[in-house]
PDB file of C-alpha atoms in Angstrom:
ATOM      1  CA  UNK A 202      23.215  68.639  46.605  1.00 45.00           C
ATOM      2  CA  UNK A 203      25.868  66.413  45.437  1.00 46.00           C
ATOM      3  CA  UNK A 204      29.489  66.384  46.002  1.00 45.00           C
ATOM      4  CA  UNK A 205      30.627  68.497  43.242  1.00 48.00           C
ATOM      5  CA  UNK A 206      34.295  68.061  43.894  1.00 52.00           C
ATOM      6  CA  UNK A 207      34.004  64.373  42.758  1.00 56.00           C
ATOM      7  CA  UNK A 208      31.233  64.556  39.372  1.00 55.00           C
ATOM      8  CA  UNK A 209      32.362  65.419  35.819  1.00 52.00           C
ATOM      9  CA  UNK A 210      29.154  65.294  33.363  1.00 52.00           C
ATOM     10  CA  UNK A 211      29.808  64.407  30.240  1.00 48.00           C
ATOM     11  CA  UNK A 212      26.618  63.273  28.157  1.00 50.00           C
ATOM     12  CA  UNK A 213      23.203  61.827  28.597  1.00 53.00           C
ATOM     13  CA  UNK A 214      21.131  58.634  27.078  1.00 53.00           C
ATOM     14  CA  UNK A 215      20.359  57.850  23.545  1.00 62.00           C
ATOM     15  CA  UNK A 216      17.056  57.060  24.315  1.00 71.00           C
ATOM     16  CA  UNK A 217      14.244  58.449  26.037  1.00 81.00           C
ATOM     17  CA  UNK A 218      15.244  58.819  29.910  1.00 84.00           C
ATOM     18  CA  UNK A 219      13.246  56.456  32.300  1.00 89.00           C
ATOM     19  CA  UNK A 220      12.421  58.797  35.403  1.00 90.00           C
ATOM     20  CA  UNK A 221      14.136  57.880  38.196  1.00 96.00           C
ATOM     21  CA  UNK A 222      16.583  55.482  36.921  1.00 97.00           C
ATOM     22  CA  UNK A 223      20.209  54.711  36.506  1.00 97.00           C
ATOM     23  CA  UNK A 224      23.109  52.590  36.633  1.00 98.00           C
ATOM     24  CA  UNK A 225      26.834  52.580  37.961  1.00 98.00           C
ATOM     25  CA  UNK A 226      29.350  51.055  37.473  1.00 98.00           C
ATOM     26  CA  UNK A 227      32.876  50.578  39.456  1.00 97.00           C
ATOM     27  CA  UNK A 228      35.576  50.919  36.627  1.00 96.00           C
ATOM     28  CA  UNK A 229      38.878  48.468  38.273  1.00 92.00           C
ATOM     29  CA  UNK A 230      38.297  44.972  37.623  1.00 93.00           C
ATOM     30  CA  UNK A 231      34.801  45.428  37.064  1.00 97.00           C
ATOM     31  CA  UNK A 232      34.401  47.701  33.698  1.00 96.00           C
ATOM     32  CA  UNK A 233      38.010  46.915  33.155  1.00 95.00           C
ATOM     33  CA  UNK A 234      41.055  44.379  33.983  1.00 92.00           C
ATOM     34  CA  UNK A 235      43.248  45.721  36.423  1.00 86.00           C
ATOM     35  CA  UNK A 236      44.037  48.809  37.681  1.00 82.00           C
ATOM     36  CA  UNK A 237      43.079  52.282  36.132  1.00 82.00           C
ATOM     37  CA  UNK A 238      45.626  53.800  38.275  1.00 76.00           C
ATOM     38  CA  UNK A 239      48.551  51.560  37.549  1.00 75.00           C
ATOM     39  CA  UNK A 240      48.468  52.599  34.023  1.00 75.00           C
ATOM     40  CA  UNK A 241      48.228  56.036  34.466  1.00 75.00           C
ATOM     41  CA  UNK A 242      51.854  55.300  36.431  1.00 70.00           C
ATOM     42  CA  UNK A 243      53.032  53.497  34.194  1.00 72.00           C
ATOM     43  CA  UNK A 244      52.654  56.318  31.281  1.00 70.00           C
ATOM     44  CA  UNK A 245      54.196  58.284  34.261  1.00 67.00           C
ATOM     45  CA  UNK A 246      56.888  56.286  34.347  1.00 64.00           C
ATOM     46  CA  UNK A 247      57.501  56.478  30.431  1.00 66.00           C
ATOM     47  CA  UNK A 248      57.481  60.361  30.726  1.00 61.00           C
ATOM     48  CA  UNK A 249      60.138  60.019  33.146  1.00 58.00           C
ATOM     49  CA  UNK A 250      58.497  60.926  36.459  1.00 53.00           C
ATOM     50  CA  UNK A 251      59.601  58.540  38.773  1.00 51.00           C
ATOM     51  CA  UNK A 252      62.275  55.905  39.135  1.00 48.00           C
ATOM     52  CA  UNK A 253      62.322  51.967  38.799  1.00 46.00           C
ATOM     53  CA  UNK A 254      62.265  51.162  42.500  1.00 52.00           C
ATOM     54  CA  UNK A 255      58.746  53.138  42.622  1.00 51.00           C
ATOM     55  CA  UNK A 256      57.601  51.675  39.150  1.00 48.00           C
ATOM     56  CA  UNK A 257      58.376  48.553  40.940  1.00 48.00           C
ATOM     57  CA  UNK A 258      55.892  49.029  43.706  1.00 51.00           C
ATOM     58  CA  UNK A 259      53.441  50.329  40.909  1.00 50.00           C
ATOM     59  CA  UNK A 260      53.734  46.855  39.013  1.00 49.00           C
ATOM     60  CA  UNK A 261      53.411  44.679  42.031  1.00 45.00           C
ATOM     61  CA  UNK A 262      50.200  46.477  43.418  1.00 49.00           C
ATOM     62  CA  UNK A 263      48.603  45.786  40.105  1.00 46.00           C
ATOM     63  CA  UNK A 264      50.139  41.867  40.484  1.00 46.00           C
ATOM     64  CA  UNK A 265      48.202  41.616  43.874  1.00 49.00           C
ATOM     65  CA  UNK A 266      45.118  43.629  42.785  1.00 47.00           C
ATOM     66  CA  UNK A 267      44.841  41.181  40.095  1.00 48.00           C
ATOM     67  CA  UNK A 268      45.419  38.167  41.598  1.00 49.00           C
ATOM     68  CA  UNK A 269      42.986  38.628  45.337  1.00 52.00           C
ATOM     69  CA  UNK A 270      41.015  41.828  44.351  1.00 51.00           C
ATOM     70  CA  UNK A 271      41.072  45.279  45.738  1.00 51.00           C
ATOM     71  CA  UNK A 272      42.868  45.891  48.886  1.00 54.00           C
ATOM     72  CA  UNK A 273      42.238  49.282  51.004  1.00 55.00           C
ATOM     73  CA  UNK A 274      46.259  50.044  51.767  1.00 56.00           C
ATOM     74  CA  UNK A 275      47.207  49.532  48.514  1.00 54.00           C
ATOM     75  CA  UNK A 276      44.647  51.824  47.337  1.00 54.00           C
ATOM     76  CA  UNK A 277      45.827  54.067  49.680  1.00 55.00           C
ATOM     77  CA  UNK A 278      49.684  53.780  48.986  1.00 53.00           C
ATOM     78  CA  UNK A 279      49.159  54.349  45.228  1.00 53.00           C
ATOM     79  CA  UNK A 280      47.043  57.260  45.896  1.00 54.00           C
ATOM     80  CA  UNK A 281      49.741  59.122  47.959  1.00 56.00           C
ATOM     81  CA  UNK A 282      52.231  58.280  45.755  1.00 55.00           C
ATOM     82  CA  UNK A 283      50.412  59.307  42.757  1.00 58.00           C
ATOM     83  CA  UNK A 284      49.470  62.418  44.425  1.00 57.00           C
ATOM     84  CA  UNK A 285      53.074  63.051  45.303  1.00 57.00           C
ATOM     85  CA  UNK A 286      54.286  62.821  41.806  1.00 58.00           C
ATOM     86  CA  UNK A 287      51.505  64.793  40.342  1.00 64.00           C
ATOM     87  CA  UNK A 288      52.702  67.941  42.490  1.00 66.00           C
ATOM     88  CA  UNK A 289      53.577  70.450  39.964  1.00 65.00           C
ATOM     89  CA  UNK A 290      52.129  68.572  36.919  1.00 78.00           C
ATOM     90  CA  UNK A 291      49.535  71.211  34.673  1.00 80.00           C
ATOM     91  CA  UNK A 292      45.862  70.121  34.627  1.00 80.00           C
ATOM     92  CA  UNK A 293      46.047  70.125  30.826  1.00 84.00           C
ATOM     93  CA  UNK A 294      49.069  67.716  30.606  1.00 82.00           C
ATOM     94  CA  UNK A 295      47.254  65.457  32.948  1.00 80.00           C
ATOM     95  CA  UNK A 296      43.864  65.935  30.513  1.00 83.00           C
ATOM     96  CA  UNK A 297      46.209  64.710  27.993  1.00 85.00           C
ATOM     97  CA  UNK A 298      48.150  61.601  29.827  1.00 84.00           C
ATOM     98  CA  UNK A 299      44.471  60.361  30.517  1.00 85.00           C
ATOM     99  CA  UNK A 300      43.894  60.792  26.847  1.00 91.00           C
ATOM    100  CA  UNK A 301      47.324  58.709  26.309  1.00 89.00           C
ATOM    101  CA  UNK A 302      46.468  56.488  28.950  1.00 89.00           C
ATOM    102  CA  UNK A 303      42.948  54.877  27.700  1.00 92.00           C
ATOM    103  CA  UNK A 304      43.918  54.781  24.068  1.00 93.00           C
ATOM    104  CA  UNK A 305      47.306  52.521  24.825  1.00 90.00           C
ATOM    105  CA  UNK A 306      45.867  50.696  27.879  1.00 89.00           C
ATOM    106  CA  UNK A 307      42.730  50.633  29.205  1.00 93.00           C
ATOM    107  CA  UNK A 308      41.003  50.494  25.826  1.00 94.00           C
ATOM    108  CA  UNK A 309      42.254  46.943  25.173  1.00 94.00           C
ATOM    109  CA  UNK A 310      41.342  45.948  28.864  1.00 94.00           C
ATOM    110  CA  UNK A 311      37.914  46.900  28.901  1.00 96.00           C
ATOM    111  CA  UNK A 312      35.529  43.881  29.704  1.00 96.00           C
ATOM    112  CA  UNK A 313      32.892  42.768  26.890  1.00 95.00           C
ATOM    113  CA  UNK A 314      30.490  41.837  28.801  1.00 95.00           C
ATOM    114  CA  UNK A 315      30.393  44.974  31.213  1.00 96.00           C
ATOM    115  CA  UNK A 316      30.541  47.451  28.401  1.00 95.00           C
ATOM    116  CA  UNK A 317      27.512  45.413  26.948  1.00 95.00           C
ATOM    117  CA  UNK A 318      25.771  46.045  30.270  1.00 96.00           C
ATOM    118  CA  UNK A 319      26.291  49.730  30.355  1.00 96.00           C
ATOM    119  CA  UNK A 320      25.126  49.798  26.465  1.00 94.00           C
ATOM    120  CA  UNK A 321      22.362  48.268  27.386  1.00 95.00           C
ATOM    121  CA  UNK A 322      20.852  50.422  30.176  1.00 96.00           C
ATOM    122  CA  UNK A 323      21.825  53.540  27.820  1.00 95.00           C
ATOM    123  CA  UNK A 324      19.755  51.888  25.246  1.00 93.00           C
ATOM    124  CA  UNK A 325      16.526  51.675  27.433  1.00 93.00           C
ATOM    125  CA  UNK A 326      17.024  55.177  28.640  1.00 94.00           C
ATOM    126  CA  UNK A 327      18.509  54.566  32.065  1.00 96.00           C
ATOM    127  CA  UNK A 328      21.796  57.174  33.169  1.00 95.00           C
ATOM    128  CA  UNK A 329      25.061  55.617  33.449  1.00 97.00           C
ATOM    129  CA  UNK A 330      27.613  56.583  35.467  1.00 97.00           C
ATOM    130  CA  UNK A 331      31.008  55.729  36.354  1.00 97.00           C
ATOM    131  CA  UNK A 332      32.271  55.428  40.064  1.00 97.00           C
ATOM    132  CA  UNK A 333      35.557  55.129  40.975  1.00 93.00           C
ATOM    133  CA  UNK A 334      38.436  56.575  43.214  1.00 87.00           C
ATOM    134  CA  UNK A 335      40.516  56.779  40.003  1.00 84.00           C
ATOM    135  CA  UNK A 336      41.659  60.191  39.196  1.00 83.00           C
ATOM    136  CA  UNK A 337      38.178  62.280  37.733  1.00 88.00           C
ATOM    137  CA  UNK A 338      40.613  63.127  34.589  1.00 86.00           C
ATOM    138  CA  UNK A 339      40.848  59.658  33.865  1.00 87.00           C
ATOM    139  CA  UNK A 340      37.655  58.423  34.499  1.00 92.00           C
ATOM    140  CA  UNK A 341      35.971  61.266  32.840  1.00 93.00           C
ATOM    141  CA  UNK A 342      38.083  60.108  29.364  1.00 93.00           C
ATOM    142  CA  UNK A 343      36.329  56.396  30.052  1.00 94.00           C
ATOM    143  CA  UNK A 344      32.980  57.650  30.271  1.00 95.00           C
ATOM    144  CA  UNK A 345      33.651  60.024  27.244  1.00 94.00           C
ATOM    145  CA  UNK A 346      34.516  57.198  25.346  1.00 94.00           C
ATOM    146  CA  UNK A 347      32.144  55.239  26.315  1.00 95.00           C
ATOM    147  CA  UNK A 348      29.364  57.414  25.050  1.00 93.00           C
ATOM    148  CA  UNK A 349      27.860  57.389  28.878  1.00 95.00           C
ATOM    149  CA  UNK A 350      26.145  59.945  31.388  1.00 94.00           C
ATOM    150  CA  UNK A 351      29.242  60.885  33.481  1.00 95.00           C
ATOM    151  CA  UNK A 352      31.620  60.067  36.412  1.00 96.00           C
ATOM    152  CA  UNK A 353      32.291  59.919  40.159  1.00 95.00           C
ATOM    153  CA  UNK A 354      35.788  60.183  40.537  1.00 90.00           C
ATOM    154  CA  UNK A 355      38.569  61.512  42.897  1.00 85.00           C
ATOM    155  CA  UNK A 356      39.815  64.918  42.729  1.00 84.00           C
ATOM    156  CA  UNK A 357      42.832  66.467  42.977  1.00 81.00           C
ATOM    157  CA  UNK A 358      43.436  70.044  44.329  1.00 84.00           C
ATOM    158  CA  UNK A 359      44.668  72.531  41.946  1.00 85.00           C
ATOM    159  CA  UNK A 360      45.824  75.801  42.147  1.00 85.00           C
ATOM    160  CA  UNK A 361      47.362  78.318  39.153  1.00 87.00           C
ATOM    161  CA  UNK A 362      46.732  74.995  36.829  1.00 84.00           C
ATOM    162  CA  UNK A 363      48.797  73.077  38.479  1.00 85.00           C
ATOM    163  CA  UNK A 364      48.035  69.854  40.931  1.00 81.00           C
ATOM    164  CA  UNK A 365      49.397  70.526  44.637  1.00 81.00           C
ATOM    165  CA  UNK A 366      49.728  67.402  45.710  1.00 74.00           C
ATOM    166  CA  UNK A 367      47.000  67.348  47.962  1.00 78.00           C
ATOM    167  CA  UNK A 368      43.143  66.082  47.249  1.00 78.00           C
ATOM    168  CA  UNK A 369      39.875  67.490  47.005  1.00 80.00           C
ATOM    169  CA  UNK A 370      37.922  65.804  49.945  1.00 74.00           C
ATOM    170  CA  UNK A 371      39.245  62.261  50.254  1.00 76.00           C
ATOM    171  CA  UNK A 372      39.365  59.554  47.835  1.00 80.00           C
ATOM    172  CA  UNK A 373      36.605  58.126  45.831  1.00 87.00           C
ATOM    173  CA  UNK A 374      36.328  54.800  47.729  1.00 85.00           C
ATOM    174  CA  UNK A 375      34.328  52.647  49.867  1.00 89.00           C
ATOM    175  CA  UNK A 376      31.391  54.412  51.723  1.00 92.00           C
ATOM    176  CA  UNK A 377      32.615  57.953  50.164  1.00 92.00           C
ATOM    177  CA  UNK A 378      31.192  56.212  46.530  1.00 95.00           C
ATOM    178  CA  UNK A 379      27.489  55.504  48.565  1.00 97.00           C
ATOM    179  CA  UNK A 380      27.483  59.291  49.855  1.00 95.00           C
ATOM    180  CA  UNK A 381      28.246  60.477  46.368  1.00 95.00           C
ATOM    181  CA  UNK A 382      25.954  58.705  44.616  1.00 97.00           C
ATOM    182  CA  UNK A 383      23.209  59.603  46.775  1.00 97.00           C
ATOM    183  CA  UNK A 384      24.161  62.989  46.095  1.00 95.00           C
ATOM    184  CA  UNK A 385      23.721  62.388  42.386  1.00 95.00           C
ATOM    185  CA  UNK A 386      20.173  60.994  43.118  1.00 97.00           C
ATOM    186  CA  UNK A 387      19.197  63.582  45.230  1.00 96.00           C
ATOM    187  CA  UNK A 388      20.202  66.102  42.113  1.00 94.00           C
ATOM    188  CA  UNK A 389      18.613  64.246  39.610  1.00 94.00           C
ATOM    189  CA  UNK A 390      15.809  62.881  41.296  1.00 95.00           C
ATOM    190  CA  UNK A 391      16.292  59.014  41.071  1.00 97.00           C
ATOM    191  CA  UNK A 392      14.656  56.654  42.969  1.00 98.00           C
ATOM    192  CA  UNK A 393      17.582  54.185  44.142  1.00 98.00           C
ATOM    193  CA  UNK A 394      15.134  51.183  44.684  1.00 97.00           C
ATOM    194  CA  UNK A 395      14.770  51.105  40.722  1.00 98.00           C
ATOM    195  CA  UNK A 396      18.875  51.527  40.214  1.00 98.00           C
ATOM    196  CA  UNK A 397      21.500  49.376  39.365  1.00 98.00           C
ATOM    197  CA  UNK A 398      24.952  49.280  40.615  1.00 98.00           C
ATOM    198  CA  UNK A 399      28.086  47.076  39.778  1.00 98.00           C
ATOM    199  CA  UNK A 400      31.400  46.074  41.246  1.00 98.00           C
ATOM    200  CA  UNK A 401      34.163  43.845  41.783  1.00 96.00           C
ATOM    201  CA  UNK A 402      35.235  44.525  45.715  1.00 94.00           C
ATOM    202  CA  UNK A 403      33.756  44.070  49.064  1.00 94.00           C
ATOM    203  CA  UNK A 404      34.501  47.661  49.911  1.00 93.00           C
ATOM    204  CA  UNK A 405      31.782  48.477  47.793  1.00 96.00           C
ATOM    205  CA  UNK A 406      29.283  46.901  49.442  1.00 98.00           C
ATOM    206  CA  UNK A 407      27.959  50.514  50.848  1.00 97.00           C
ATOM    207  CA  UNK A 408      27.227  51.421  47.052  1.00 98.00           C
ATOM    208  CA  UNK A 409      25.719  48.298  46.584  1.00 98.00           C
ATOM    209  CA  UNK A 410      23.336  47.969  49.349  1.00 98.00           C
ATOM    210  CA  UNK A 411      22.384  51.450  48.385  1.00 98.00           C
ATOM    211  CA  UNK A 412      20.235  50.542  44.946  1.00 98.00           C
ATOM    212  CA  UNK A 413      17.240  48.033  44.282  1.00 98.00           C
ATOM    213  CA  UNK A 414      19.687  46.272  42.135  1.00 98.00           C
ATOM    214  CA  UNK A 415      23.275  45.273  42.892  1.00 98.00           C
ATOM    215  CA  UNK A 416      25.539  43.257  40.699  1.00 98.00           C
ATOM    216  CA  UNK A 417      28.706  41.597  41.567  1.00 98.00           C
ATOM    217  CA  UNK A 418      31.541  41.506  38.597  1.00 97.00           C
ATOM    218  CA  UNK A 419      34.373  39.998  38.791  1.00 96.00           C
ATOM    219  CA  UNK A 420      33.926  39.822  42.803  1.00 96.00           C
ATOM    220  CA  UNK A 421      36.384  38.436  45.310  1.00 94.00           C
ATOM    221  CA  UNK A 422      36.004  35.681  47.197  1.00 94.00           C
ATOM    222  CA  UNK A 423      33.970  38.324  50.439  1.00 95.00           C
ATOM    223  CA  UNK A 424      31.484  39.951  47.721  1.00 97.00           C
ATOM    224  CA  UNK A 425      31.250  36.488  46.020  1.00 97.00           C
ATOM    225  CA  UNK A 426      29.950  35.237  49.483  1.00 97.00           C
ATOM    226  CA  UNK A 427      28.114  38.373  50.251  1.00 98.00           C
ATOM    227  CA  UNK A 428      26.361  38.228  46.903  1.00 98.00           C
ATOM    228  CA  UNK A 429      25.383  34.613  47.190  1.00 97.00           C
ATOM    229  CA  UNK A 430      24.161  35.210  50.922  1.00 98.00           C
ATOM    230  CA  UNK A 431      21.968  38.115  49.763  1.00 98.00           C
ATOM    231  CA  UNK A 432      20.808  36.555  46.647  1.00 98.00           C
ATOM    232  CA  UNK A 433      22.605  38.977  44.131  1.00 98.00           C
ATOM    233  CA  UNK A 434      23.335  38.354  40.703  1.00 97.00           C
ATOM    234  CA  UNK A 435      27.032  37.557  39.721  1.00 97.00           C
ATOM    235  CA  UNK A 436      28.418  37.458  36.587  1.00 96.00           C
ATOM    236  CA  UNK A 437      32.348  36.641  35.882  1.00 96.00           C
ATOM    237  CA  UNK A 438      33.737  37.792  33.144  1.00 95.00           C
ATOM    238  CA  UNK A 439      36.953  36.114  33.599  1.00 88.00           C
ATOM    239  CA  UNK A 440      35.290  32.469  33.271  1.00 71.00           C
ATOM    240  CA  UNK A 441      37.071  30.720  30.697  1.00 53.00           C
ATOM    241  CA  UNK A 442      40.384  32.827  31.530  1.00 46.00           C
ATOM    242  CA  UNK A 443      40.940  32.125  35.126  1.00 44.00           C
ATOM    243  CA  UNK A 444      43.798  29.168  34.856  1.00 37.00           C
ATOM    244  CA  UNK A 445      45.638  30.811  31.623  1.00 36.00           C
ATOM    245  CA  UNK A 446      45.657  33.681  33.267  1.00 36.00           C
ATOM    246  CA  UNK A 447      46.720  32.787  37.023  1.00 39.00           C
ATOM    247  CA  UNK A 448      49.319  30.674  35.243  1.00 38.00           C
ATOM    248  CA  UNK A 449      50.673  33.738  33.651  1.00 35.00           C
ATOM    249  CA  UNK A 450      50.563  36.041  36.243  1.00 40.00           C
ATOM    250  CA  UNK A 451      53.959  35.041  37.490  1.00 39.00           C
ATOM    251  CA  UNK A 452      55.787  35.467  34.683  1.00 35.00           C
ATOM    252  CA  UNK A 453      53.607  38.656  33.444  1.00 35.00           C
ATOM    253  CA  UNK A 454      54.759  40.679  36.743  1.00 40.00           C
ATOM    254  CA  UNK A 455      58.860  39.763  35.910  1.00 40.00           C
ATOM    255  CA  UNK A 456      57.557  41.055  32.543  1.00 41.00           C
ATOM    256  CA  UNK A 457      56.152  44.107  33.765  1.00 39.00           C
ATOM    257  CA  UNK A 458      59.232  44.816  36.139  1.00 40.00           C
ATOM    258  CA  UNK A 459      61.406  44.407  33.554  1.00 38.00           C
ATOM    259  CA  UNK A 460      59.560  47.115  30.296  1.00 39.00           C
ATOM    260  CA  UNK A 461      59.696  49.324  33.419  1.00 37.00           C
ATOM    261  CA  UNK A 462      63.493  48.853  34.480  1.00 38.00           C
ATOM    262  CA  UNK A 463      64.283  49.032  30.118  1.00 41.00           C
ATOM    263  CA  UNK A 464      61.778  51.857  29.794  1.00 37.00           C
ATOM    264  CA  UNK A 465      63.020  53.779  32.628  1.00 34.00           C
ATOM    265  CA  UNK A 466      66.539  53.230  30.793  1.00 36.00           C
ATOM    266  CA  UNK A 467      66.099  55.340  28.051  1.00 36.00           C
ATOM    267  CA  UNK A 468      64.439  57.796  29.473  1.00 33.00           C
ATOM    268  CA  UNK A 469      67.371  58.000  31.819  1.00 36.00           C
ATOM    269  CA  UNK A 470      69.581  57.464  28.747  1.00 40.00           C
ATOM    270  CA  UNK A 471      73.212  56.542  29.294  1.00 38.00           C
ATOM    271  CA  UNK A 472      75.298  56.995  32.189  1.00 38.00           C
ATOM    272  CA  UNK A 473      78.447  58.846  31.380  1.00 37.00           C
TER     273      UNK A 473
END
């Protein structure tokens, strides 16, 4: 059986369902640019939940996981402090931020080219399925709007409708992704040799090896190498983008740091 604490169905192909066969898909920098989890801080930070020091550390994460990929202790930092700040916070007004969240930000961000991808394995039939460690709230609103099968995401513990603070299991990420997809297969009876999966990160290389066929996105510079060693397709969305873009970055995190330090402002309002 799969793990249930990570899976959040929410709909089912538009065509005829090939037996035995699906797709997933990583969401950060692979079905989207950046950092799922950095904007749901950021709208956070607008409600007031955190100070600028903090939104600081949120907005030069998302610099660095922008700029060299995905890195484990970053992952990790956000998480806890995420977690941390969610103690307290209802389910439903975290249904709702995730709401907030996609419409604002991660709408805008979402890659062409990968959403095509997805479309186009709904369109033949196949299941697709999100896998991420972003929160399941979140990634459950992405899928929803998306119009695909479902997602993989991480889970945090709640009790009286409220978030503790603490997780369900352990975060969606690395190897944990490979054990809950096989779970999904094992449930729905797919045949992994004739699935696809897609991401941006070495970490996900357990996921990857896991299907018939794996697609870098995006990848950094270890999956690029990976990929090309083992013969696996690659596509880069950001071709075309890369030198505007790293010539930006600079100036986009003293941007970022500074709608934080104004935002966090006036929600503080003024000091007597």
């Amino acid at each position: 059986m799969p793990e249930e604490k990570y899976v959040a169905v929410v709909t089912r192909p538009v065509a005829p369902l090939q037996p035995g066969e699906a797709a997933f898909f990583d969401v950060d920098n692979t079905l989207m640019r950046g950092a799922s989890l950095f904007h749901v801080a950021r709208k956070m930070h607008q409600r007031g939940a955190f100070t600028l020091p903090q939104a600081a550390g949120f907005a030069w994460k998302q610099f660095k996981f922008m700029a060299r990929g995905e890195n484990i202790d970053d992952v990790h930092a956000v998480r806890d402090s995420a977690l941390t700040l969610a103690a307290g916070i209802t389910v439903d007004d975290i249904k709702a931020l995730g709401e907030e969240v996609y419409d604002e930000m991660i709408a805008s961000r979402i890659w062409p080219g990968a959403k095509a991808l997805a479309e186009q394995h709904l369109r033949v039939g196949r299941r697709v399925w999100l896998v991420t460690a972003t929160p399941i709230e979140v990634a459950t609103v992405i899928s929803t709007r998306l119009g695909l099968t479902g997602a993989l995401g991480t889970v945090g513990e709640v009790s009286d409708g409220m978030y503790t603070g603490r997780l369900v299991g352990d975060i969606l990420h690395g190897s944990a992704k490979a054990v809950a997809v096989q779970g999904i297969a094992d449930q729905e009876g797919l045949d992994l040799k004739r699935c696809w999966a897609y991401s941006d990160s070495y970490n996900d290389i357990p996921l990857l090896s896991l299907v018939g066929h794996p697609v870098a996105i995006n990848p950094d510079a270890r999956l690029r190498r990976h990929a090309r060693d083992h013969n696996w397709p690659v596509y880069d969305f950001r071709a075309g983008r890369r030198a505007a873009t790293f010539g930006l970055k600079a100036a986009t995190m003293g941007g970022a740091v500074y709608g934080l330090w104004k935002g966090f402002a006036r929600i503080r309002g003024p000091r007597a």
